Coordinates of C-alpha atoms in Angstrom, one line a residue:
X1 CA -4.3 -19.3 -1.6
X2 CA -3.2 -15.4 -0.8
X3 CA -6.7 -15.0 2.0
X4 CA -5.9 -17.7 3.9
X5 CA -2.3 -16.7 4.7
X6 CA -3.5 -13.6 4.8
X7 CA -5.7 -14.3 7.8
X8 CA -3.0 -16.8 9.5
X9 CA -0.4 -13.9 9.8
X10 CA -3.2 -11.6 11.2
X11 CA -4.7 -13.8 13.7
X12 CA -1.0 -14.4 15.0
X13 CA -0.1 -11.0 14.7
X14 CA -3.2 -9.8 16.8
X15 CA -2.4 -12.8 19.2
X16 CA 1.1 -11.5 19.8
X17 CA 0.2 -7.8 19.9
X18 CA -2.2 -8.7 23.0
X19 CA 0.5 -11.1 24.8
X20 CA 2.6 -8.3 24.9
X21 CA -0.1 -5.9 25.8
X22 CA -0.5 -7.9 29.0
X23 CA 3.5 -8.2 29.8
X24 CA 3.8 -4.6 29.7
X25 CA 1.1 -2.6 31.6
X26 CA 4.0 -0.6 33.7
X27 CA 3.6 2.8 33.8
X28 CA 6.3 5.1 31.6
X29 CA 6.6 8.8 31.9
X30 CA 6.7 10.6 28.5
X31 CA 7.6 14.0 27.7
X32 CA 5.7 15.4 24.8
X33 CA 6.9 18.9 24.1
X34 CA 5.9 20.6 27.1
X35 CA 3.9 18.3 28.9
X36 CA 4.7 14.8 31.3
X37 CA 2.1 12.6 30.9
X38 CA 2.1 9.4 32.5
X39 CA 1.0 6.2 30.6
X40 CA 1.5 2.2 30.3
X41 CA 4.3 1.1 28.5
X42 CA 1.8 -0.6 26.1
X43 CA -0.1 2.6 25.3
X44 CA 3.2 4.5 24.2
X45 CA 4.0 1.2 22.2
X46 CA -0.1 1.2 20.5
X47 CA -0.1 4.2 19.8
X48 CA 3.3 4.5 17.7
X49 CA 2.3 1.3 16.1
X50 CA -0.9 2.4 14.9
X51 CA 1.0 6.0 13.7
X52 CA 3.7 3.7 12.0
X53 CA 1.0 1.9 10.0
X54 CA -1.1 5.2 8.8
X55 CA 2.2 6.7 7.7
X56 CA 3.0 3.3 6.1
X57 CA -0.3 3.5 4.3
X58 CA 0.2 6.9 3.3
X59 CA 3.3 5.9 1.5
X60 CA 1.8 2.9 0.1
X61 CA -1.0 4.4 -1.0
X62 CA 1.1 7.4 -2.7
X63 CA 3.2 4.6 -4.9
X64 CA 0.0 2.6 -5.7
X65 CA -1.4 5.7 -7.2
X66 CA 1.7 6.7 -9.0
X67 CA 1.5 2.9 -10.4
X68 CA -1.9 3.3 -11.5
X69 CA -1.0 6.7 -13.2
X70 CA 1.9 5.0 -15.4
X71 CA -0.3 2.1 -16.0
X72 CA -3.1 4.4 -17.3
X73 CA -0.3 6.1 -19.6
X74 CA 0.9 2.7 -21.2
X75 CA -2.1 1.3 -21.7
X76 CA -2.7 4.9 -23.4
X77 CA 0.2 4.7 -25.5
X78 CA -0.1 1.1 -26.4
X79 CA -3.6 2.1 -27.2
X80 CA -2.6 4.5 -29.7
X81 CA 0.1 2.2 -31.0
X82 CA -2.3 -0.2 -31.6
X83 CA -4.7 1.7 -33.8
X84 CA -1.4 3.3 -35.3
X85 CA -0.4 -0.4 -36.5
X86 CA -3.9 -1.1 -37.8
X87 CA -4.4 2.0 -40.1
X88 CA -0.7 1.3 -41.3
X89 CA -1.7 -2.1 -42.2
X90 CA -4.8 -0.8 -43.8
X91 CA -3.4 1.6 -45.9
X92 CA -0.8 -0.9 -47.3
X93 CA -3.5 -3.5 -48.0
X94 CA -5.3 -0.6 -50.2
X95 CA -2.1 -0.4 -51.9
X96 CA -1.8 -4.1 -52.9
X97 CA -5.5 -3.8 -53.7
X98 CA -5.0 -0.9 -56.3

């Protein structure tokens, strides 16, 4: 059920994007450190969109690896646990046995 909603909110998402693409094709003067450059309004807008995503997949990326790591490290110690549990329970079952 997650794909198709998925693809819904892209599809109107990209449909938005380019409605507002073609209300805002006025040109817009920006001053990047030293330089003027002259652009459409919709460039300057692009252009920090698509830099707002990278950095938001950056970040994202950063906390799903930093999940992952944790998740390795409990599944590690619950791991260990485990075989901890069974060679308790083995040794007191050769206890009752003798």
């Amino acid at each position: 059920m997650k794909g198709p909603w998925k693809i819904l909110i892209s599809l109107f998402s990209l449909i938005f994007v380019v409605i507002f693409a073609i209300q805002n094709t006025a040109n817009v003067t920006v001053n990047l450190f030293l330089t003027k450059i002259t652009v459409p309004i919709v460039m300057v807008i692009l252009i920090t969109l698509i830099i707002g995503v990278i950095i938001g997949l950056l970040v994202s990326f950063a906390s799903v690896s930093r999940a992952r790591r944790n998740t390795k490290k409990v599944e590690q110690e619950l791991s260990d646990l485990k075989r901890m549990q069974t060679t308790n329970v083995q040794a007191k079952e050769s206890k009752l046995v003798n």
